[in-house]
């Protein structure tokens, strides 16, 4: 009897010890889980205290949980987002299914969204967040983005900053300068109705670049390739062709604002063309192609747009059959756009053919941008220059949601949604492209 009683006591003690151990184990698990949660929340709070904005007054982010040199895996438009516009973040990972939009002022989540994983990219839409303020994107495993703003006039303010930078930029290379000015002038011509009240401001901002180009022209019309170490680099037919095209374009834009200066630009463009003709006449199709054919065609197209002279029209139409290389260089795209928008007679059949090929190319480009976005290589300058031109013109003549989506992806990419987490405003020569794109969104 005593043995049975002792056995029961031992069994009861064992049960008690077992439940104590079980409760202890559960308590430890809860404690560690809570501590892990507190740690992550603490890191979020540290971020709220230590986060800094990226470039242009937004210094490089220093996240406490990342190694030195690491960049955020959550990509956002560094400039910010319009209150009522579309808002998209991009994610460089597959660790999370959800993301939060966190208010910088309060540290509280104002929106929780689902990350949509596609074949080559992952995106999160937070267009529902419209309250003006400062925010960042947060995920459990990928961490956070840079800070960004939601406000009105985001793109207008950025476009003004770009114009200020263009006005004061350090000019060294004729090729870069002509592209920056041409993209700004394209924005002016495409959105002229909206810009009419700002006409003088826009043209005056880019005029220093025109003055600089004029300073590089010799008496015979030839134009230097740029300035290096305070010394003018040699004259070339390529730089002279770019000069003629850009000056002709500016003369056309400036005609109603300052006729005297417009005429000066026109004479300079014609003088540059005469230099090219004396240097070597433009070779027509079927013969040996000159290395500067793209620049000459572009110059002829702009001079035709400016003067209406059939001489330039013939030269353009005789050399317009560029085959697969038609959209391989931005000079070719410039000449095509100039010809298609000419206010003088053009060949209808050629126009139809060029338009069809342009829209086909734009459709291919738009699919690529919609699918890849942040994976684009910023080293391919030629493509990054010309593709926005194609999409903008395609959207101008044949508006579509596909082009709209691709243009938005381009804007996000150039303003921070890229694998390097940089704004392309810091890359010399990209100012004009950015200005063109931002004007579309304004």
PDB file of C-alpha atoms in Angstrom, residues 151-370:
ATOM      1  CA  UNK A 151       3.270  66.140 -52.858  1.00  0.00           C
ATOM      2  CA  UNK A 152       1.943  68.288 -55.683  1.00  0.00           C
ATOM      3  CA  UNK A 153       4.269  69.817 -58.272  1.00  0.00           C
ATOM      4  CA  UNK A 154       6.963  67.182 -57.748  1.00  0.00           C
ATOM      5  CA  UNK A 155       7.865  66.942 -61.443  1.00  0.00           C
ATOM      6  CA  UNK A 156       7.549  70.679 -62.124  1.00  0.00           C
ATOM      7  CA  UNK A 157      10.037  71.426 -59.348  1.00  0.00           C
ATOM      8  CA  UNK A 158      12.479  68.816 -60.616  1.00  0.00           C
ATOM      9  CA  UNK A 159      12.197  70.099 -64.199  1.00  0.00           C
ATOM     10  CA  UNK A 160      13.048  73.610 -62.989  1.00  0.00           C
ATOM     11  CA  UNK A 161      16.100  72.274 -61.133  1.00  0.00           C
ATOM     12  CA  UNK A 162      17.248  70.508 -64.284  1.00  0.00           C
ATOM     13  CA  UNK A 163      16.920  73.692 -66.332  1.00  0.00           C
ATOM     14  CA  UNK A 164      18.962  75.558 -63.730  1.00  0.00           C
ATOM     15  CA  UNK A 165      21.639  72.885 -63.941  1.00  0.00           C
ATOM     16  CA  UNK A 166      21.638  73.009 -67.747  1.00  0.00           C
ATOM     17  CA  UNK A 167      22.061  76.788 -67.643  1.00  0.00           C
ATOM     18  CA  UNK A 168      25.106  76.546 -65.357  1.00  0.00           C
ATOM     19  CA  UNK A 169      26.603  73.229 -66.491  1.00  0.00           C
ATOM     20  CA  UNK A 170      30.311  72.868 -67.235  1.00  0.00           C
ATOM     21  CA  UNK A 171      30.509  72.455 -71.004  1.00  0.00           C
ATOM     22  CA  UNK A 172      33.333  70.401 -72.467  1.00  0.00           C
ATOM     23  CA  UNK A 173      32.075  68.259 -75.326  1.00  0.00           C
ATOM     24  CA  UNK A 174      30.117  69.285 -78.425  1.00  0.00           C
ATOM     25  CA  UNK A 175      28.419  65.893 -78.771  1.00  0.00           C
ATOM     26  CA  UNK A 176      27.086  65.914 -75.204  1.00  0.00           C
ATOM     27  CA  UNK A 177      26.006  69.560 -75.341  1.00  0.00           C
ATOM     28  CA  UNK A 178      24.083  69.226 -78.618  1.00  0.00           C
ATOM     29  CA  UNK A 179      22.170  66.214 -77.274  1.00  0.00           C
ATOM     30  CA  UNK A 180      21.231  67.999 -74.030  1.00  0.00           C
ATOM     31  CA  UNK A 181      20.013  71.078 -75.932  1.00  0.00           C
ATOM     32  CA  UNK A 182      18.171  69.051 -78.575  1.00  0.00           C
ATOM     33  CA  UNK A 183      16.229  67.058 -75.967  1.00  0.00           C
ATOM     34  CA  UNK A 184      15.222  70.295 -74.229  1.00  0.00           C
ATOM     35  CA  UNK A 185      14.101  71.767 -77.554  1.00  0.00           C
ATOM     36  CA  UNK A 186      12.109  68.628 -78.350  1.00  0.00           C
ATOM     37  CA  UNK A 187      10.317  69.091 -75.027  1.00  0.00           C
ATOM     38  CA  UNK A 188       9.636  72.697 -75.995  1.00  0.00           C
ATOM     39  CA  UNK A 189       8.185  71.781 -79.412  1.00  0.00           C
ATOM     40  CA  UNK A 190       6.169  68.804 -78.152  1.00  0.00           C
ATOM     41  CA  UNK A 191       4.652  70.620 -75.178  1.00  0.00           C
ATOM     42  CA  UNK A 192       4.706  74.142 -76.586  1.00  0.00           C
ATOM     43  CA  UNK A 193       1.050  74.862 -75.859  1.00  0.00           C
ATOM     44  CA  UNK A 194       1.542  74.221 -72.157  1.00  0.00           C
ATOM     45  CA  UNK A 195       4.906  75.990 -72.120  1.00  0.00           C
ATOM     46  CA  UNK A 196       3.833  79.204 -73.818  1.00  0.00           C
ATOM     47  CA  UNK A 197       3.720  81.126 -70.539  1.00  0.00           C
ATOM     48  CA  UNK A 198       7.245  79.911 -69.709  1.00  0.00           C
ATOM     49  CA  UNK A 199       8.673  80.234 -73.224  1.00  0.00           C
ATOM     50  CA  UNK A 200      11.232  82.925 -72.498  1.00  0.00           C
ATOM     51  CA  UNK A 201      12.362  81.187 -69.304  1.00  0.00           C
ATOM     52  CA  UNK A 202      12.971  77.818 -70.989  1.00  0.00           C
ATOM     53  CA  UNK A 203      14.739  79.206 -74.047  1.00  0.00           C
ATOM     54  CA  UNK A 204      16.829  81.601 -71.968  1.00  0.00           C
ATOM     55  CA  UNK A 205      17.931  78.759 -69.705  1.00  0.00           C
ATOM     56  CA  UNK A 206      19.360  76.783 -72.626  1.00  0.00           C
ATOM     57  CA  UNK A 207      20.701  79.829 -74.504  1.00  0.00           C
ATOM     58  CA  UNK A 208      24.102  79.759 -72.679  1.00  0.00           C
ATOM     59  CA  UNK A 209      24.654  76.358 -74.276  1.00  0.00           C
ATOM     60  CA  UNK A 210      23.934  77.863 -77.711  1.00  0.00           C
ATOM     61  CA  UNK A 211      26.332  80.739 -76.964  1.00  0.00           C
ATOM     62  CA  UNK A 212      29.001  78.194 -76.032  1.00  0.00           C
ATOM     63  CA  UNK A 213      28.505  76.292 -79.291  1.00  0.00           C
ATOM     64  CA  UNK A 214      28.745  79.511 -81.288  1.00  0.00           C
ATOM     65  CA  UNK A 215      32.095  80.229 -79.618  1.00  0.00           C
ATOM     66  CA  UNK A 216      33.456  76.985 -81.077  1.00  0.00           C
ATOM     67  CA  UNK A 217      32.705  77.838 -84.722  1.00  0.00           C
ATOM     68  CA  UNK A 218      35.523  78.978 -86.998  1.00  0.00           C
ATOM     69  CA  UNK A 219      35.127  81.550 -89.801  1.00  0.00           C
ATOM     70  CA  UNK A 220      34.910  78.805 -92.433  1.00  0.00           C
ATOM     71  CA  UNK A 221      31.976  77.212 -90.573  1.00  0.00           C
ATOM     72  CA  UNK A 222      33.831  74.268 -89.013  1.00  0.00           C
ATOM     73  CA  UNK A 223      33.102  73.524 -85.357  1.00  0.00           C
ATOM     74  CA  UNK A 224      35.525  72.287 -82.705  1.00  0.00           C
ATOM     75  CA  UNK A 225      34.763  69.041 -80.859  1.00  0.00           C
ATOM     76  CA  UNK A 226      34.877  70.771 -77.493  1.00  0.00           C
ATOM     77  CA  UNK A 227      37.281  72.249 -74.960  1.00  0.00           C
ATOM     78  CA  UNK A 228      39.822  70.367 -72.871  1.00  0.00           C
ATOM     79  CA  UNK A 229      42.070  72.085 -70.361  1.00  0.00           C
ATOM     80  CA  UNK A 230      41.015  75.461 -71.684  1.00  0.00           C
ATOM     81  CA  UNK A 231      42.134  74.532 -75.205  1.00  0.00           C
ATOM     82  CA  UNK A 232      39.773  73.946 -78.124  1.00  0.00           C
ATOM     83  CA  UNK A 233      39.876  70.421 -79.522  1.00  0.00           C
ATOM     84  CA  UNK A 234      40.135  69.873 -83.265  1.00  0.00           C
ATOM     85  CA  UNK A 235      37.389  70.615 -85.795  1.00  0.00           C
ATOM     86  CA  UNK A 236      35.461  67.597 -87.080  1.00  0.00           C
ATOM     87  CA  UNK A 237      32.662  67.049 -89.579  1.00  0.00           C
ATOM     88  CA  UNK A 238      30.650  65.162 -86.933  1.00  0.00           C
ATOM     89  CA  UNK A 239      30.720  68.045 -84.457  1.00  0.00           C
ATOM     90  CA  UNK A 240      29.951  70.489 -87.281  1.00  0.00           C
ATOM     91  CA  UNK A 241      26.927  68.417 -88.341  1.00  0.00           C
ATOM     92  CA  UNK A 242      25.574  68.271 -84.782  1.00  0.00           C
ATOM     93  CA  UNK A 243      26.139  72.007 -84.453  1.00  0.00           C
ATOM     94  CA  UNK A 244      24.214  72.763 -87.680  1.00  0.00           C
ATOM     95  CA  UNK A 245      21.248  70.627 -86.558  1.00  0.00           C
ATOM     96  CA  UNK A 246      21.068  72.112 -83.041  1.00  0.00           C
ATOM     97  CA  UNK A 247      21.480  75.739 -84.150  1.00  0.00           C
ATOM     98  CA  UNK A 248      18.804  75.303 -86.841  1.00  0.00           C
ATOM     99  CA  UNK A 249      16.439  73.869 -84.247  1.00  0.00           C
ATOM    100  CA  UNK A 250      17.087  76.682 -81.761  1.00  0.00           C
ATOM    101  CA  UNK A 251      16.700  79.315 -84.487  1.00  0.00           C
ATOM    102  CA  UNK A 252      13.249  77.949 -85.269  1.00  0.00           C
ATOM    103  CA  UNK A 253      12.220  77.984 -81.593  1.00  0.00           C
ATOM    104  CA  UNK A 254      13.656  81.445 -80.891  1.00  0.00           C
ATOM    105  CA  UNK A 255      12.304  83.171 -84.009  1.00  0.00           C
ATOM    106  CA  UNK A 256       9.199  84.666 -82.398  1.00  0.00           C
ATOM    107  CA  UNK A 257      11.042  85.641 -79.234  1.00  0.00           C
ATOM    108  CA  UNK A 258      14.226  87.265 -80.532  1.00  0.00           C
ATOM    109  CA  UNK A 259      14.381  87.498 -84.326  1.00  0.00           C
ATOM    110  CA  UNK A 260      17.883  89.001 -84.422  1.00  0.00           C
ATOM    111  CA  UNK A 261      19.457  86.193 -82.388  1.00  0.00           C
ATOM    112  CA  UNK A 262      17.399  83.637 -84.286  1.00  0.00           C
ATOM    113  CA  UNK A 263      18.890  84.912 -87.561  1.00  0.00           C
ATOM    114  CA  UNK A 264      22.377  84.709 -86.080  1.00  0.00           C
ATOM    115  CA  UNK A 265      21.790  81.055 -85.238  1.00  0.00           C
ATOM    116  CA  UNK A 266      20.362  80.393 -88.701  1.00  0.00           C
ATOM    117  CA  UNK A 267      23.405  81.930 -90.427  1.00  0.00           C
ATOM    118  CA  UNK A 268      25.725  79.885 -88.209  1.00  0.00           C
ATOM    119  CA  UNK A 269      23.857  76.682 -89.080  1.00  0.00           C
ATOM    120  CA  UNK A 270      24.001  77.445 -92.824  1.00  0.00           C
ATOM    121  CA  UNK A 271      27.705  78.283 -92.554  1.00  0.00           C
ATOM    122  CA  UNK A 272      28.328  74.953 -90.830  1.00  0.00           C
ATOM    123  CA  UNK A 273      26.453  73.161 -93.616  1.00  0.00           C
ATOM    124  CA  UNK A 274      28.552  74.934 -96.254  1.00  0.00           C
ATOM    125  CA  UNK A 275      31.674  73.728 -94.431  1.00  0.00           C
ATOM    126  CA  UNK A 276      30.377  70.159 -94.630  1.00  0.00           C
ATOM    127  CA  UNK A 277      29.644  70.483 -98.332  1.00  0.00           C
ATOM    128  CA  UNK A 278      33.094  71.939 -99.014  1.00  0.00           C
ATOM    129  CA  UNK A 279      34.710  69.343 -96.771  1.00  0.00           C
ATOM    130  CA  UNK A 280      33.005  66.524 -98.658  1.00  0.00           C
ATOM    131  CA  UNK A 281      29.529  66.470-100.253  1.00  0.00           C
ATOM    132  CA  UNK A 282      26.973  64.216 -98.587  1.00  0.00           C
ATOM    133  CA  UNK A 283      27.183  60.800-100.268  1.00  0.00           C
ATOM    134  CA  UNK A 284      23.814  59.603-101.500  1.00  0.00           C
ATOM    135  CA  UNK A 285      22.427  56.061-101.146  1.00  0.00           C
ATOM    136  CA  UNK A 286      24.041  53.397-103.287  1.00  0.00           C
ATOM    137  CA  UNK A 287      27.544  54.843-102.851  1.00  0.00           C
ATOM    138  CA  UNK A 288      30.161  54.751-100.129  1.00  0.00           C
ATOM    139  CA  UNK A 289      28.753  55.899 -96.787  1.00  0.00           C
ATOM    140  CA  UNK A 290      30.547  58.643 -94.872  1.00  0.00           C
ATOM    141  CA  UNK A 291      31.351  58.155 -91.182  1.00  0.00           C
ATOM    142  CA  UNK A 292      29.445  61.370 -90.416  1.00  0.00           C
ATOM    143  CA  UNK A 293      26.340  60.462 -92.436  1.00  0.00           C
ATOM    144  CA  UNK A 294      24.075  60.367 -89.370  1.00  0.00           C
ATOM    145  CA  UNK A 295      25.079  63.884 -88.292  1.00  0.00           C
ATOM    146  CA  UNK A 296      24.727  65.268 -91.820  1.00  0.00           C
ATOM    147  CA  UNK A 297      21.291  63.721 -92.284  1.00  0.00           C
ATOM    148  CA  UNK A 298      20.168  65.175 -88.979  1.00  0.00           C
ATOM    149  CA  UNK A 299      21.507  68.611 -89.977  1.00  0.00           C
ATOM    150  CA  UNK A 300      19.777  68.440 -93.369  1.00  0.00           C
ATOM    151  CA  UNK A 301      16.473  67.427 -91.743  1.00  0.00           C
ATOM    152  CA  UNK A 302      16.613  70.348 -89.287  1.00  0.00           C
ATOM    153  CA  UNK A 303      17.614  72.812 -91.996  1.00  0.00           C
ATOM    154  CA  UNK A 304      14.692  71.634 -94.116  1.00  0.00           C
ATOM    155  CA  UNK A 305      12.404  72.153 -91.150  1.00  0.00           C
ATOM    156  CA  UNK A 306      13.831  75.654 -90.721  1.00  0.00           C
ATOM    157  CA  UNK A 307      14.073  76.843 -94.343  1.00  0.00           C
ATOM    158  CA  UNK A 308      11.790  74.623 -96.420  1.00  0.00           C
ATOM    159  CA  UNK A 309      14.498  74.441 -99.097  1.00  0.00           C
ATOM    160  CA  UNK A 310      14.032  71.431-101.417  1.00  0.00           C
ATOM    161  CA  UNK A 311      17.809  70.929-101.439  1.00  0.00           C
ATOM    162  CA  UNK A 312      17.747  69.699 -97.843  1.00  0.00           C
ATOM    163  CA  UNK A 313      14.597  67.652 -98.424  1.00  0.00           C
ATOM    164  CA  UNK A 314      16.260  65.782-101.295  1.00  0.00           C
ATOM    165  CA  UNK A 315      19.357  65.064 -99.241  1.00  0.00           C
ATOM    166  CA  UNK A 316      17.284  63.713 -96.363  1.00  0.00           C
ATOM    167  CA  UNK A 317      15.039  61.521 -98.489  1.00  0.00           C
ATOM    168  CA  UNK A 318      17.956  60.152-100.524  1.00  0.00           C
ATOM    169  CA  UNK A 319      19.728  58.946 -97.372  1.00  0.00           C
ATOM    170  CA  UNK A 320      16.752  57.970 -95.190  1.00  0.00           C
ATOM    171  CA  UNK A 321      16.891  54.257 -96.077  1.00  0.00           C
ATOM    172  CA  UNK A 322      18.911  53.237 -93.003  1.00  0.00           C
ATOM    173  CA  UNK A 323      17.744  49.633 -92.691  1.00  0.00           C
ATOM    174  CA  UNK A 324      18.179  48.006 -89.280  1.00  0.00           C
ATOM    175  CA  UNK A 325      20.421  50.845 -88.106  1.00  0.00           C
ATOM    176  CA  UNK A 326      17.589  53.397 -88.298  1.00  0.00           C
ATOM    177  CA  UNK A 327      17.062  53.412 -84.533  1.00  0.00           C
ATOM    178  CA  UNK A 328      20.580  52.417 -83.499  1.00  0.00           C
ATOM    179  CA  UNK A 329      21.777  55.982 -82.852  1.00  0.00           C
ATOM    180  CA  UNK A 330      19.977  58.986 -81.452  1.00  0.00           C
ATOM    181  CA  UNK A 331      21.154  61.125 -84.404  1.00  0.00           C
ATOM    182  CA  UNK A 332      19.088  58.860 -86.657  1.00  0.00           C
ATOM    183  CA  UNK A 333      16.093  59.169 -84.347  1.00  0.00           C
ATOM    184  CA  UNK A 334      16.489  62.966 -84.322  1.00  0.00           C
ATOM    185  CA  UNK A 335      16.515  63.124 -88.119  1.00  0.00           C
ATOM    186  CA  UNK A 336      13.456  60.853 -88.424  1.00  0.00           C
ATOM    187  CA  UNK A 337      11.493  62.884 -85.878  1.00  0.00           C
ATOM    188  CA  UNK A 338      12.498  66.140 -87.576  1.00  0.00           C
ATOM    189  CA  UNK A 339      11.380  64.851 -90.972  1.00  0.00           C
ATOM    190  CA  UNK A 340       8.075  63.476 -89.675  1.00  0.00           C
ATOM    191  CA  UNK A 341       7.219  66.758 -87.945  1.00  0.00           C
ATOM    192  CA  UNK A 342       8.282  69.073 -90.781  1.00  0.00           C
ATOM    193  CA  UNK A 343       5.846  71.876 -91.583  1.00  0.00           C
ATOM    194  CA  UNK A 344       6.846  71.640 -95.254  1.00  0.00           C
ATOM    195  CA  UNK A 345       5.923  69.010 -97.910  1.00  0.00           C
ATOM    196  CA  UNK A 346       7.309  65.502 -97.376  1.00  0.00           C
ATOM    197  CA  UNK A 347       7.047  62.174 -99.212  1.00  0.00           C
ATOM    198  CA  UNK A 348       3.818  60.518 -98.000  1.00  0.00           C
ATOM    199  CA  UNK A 349       4.959  56.986 -98.780  1.00  0.00           C
ATOM    200  CA  UNK A 350       8.252  57.488 -96.957  1.00  0.00           C
ATOM    201  CA  UNK A 351       6.442  59.116 -94.054  1.00  0.00           C
ATOM    202  CA  UNK A 352       4.054  56.144 -93.760  1.00  0.00           C
ATOM    203  CA  UNK A 353       6.940  53.693 -93.875  1.00  0.00           C
ATOM    204  CA  UNK A 354       8.970  55.567 -91.270  1.00  0.00           C
ATOM    205  CA  UNK A 355       5.976  55.939 -88.989  1.00  0.00           C
ATOM    206  CA  UNK A 356       5.161  52.231 -89.187  1.00  0.00           C
ATOM    207  CA  UNK A 357       8.719  51.217 -88.367  1.00  0.00           C
ATOM    208  CA  UNK A 358       8.935  53.744 -85.564  1.00  0.00           C
ATOM    209  CA  UNK A 359       5.765  52.452 -83.908  1.00  0.00           C
ATOM    210  CA  UNK A 360       6.973  48.850 -84.282  1.00  0.00           C
ATOM    211  CA  UNK A 361      10.277  49.742 -82.631  1.00  0.00           C
ATOM    212  CA  UNK A 362       8.500  51.718 -79.902  1.00  0.00           C
ATOM    213  CA  UNK A 363       6.243  48.752 -79.163  1.00  0.00           C
ATOM    214  CA  UNK A 364       9.281  46.496 -78.736  1.00  0.00           C
ATOM    215  CA  UNK A 365      11.020  49.063 -76.522  1.00  0.00           C
ATOM    216  CA  UNK A 366       7.915  49.571 -74.370  1.00  0.00           C
ATOM    217  CA  UNK A 367       7.614  45.822 -73.665  1.00  0.00           C
ATOM    218  CA  UNK A 368      11.261  45.668 -72.615  1.00  0.00           C
ATOM    219  CA  UNK A 369      10.937  48.605 -70.221  1.00  0.00           C
ATOM    220  CA  UNK A 370       7.709  47.277 -68.711  1.00  0.00           C
TER     221      UNK A 370
END
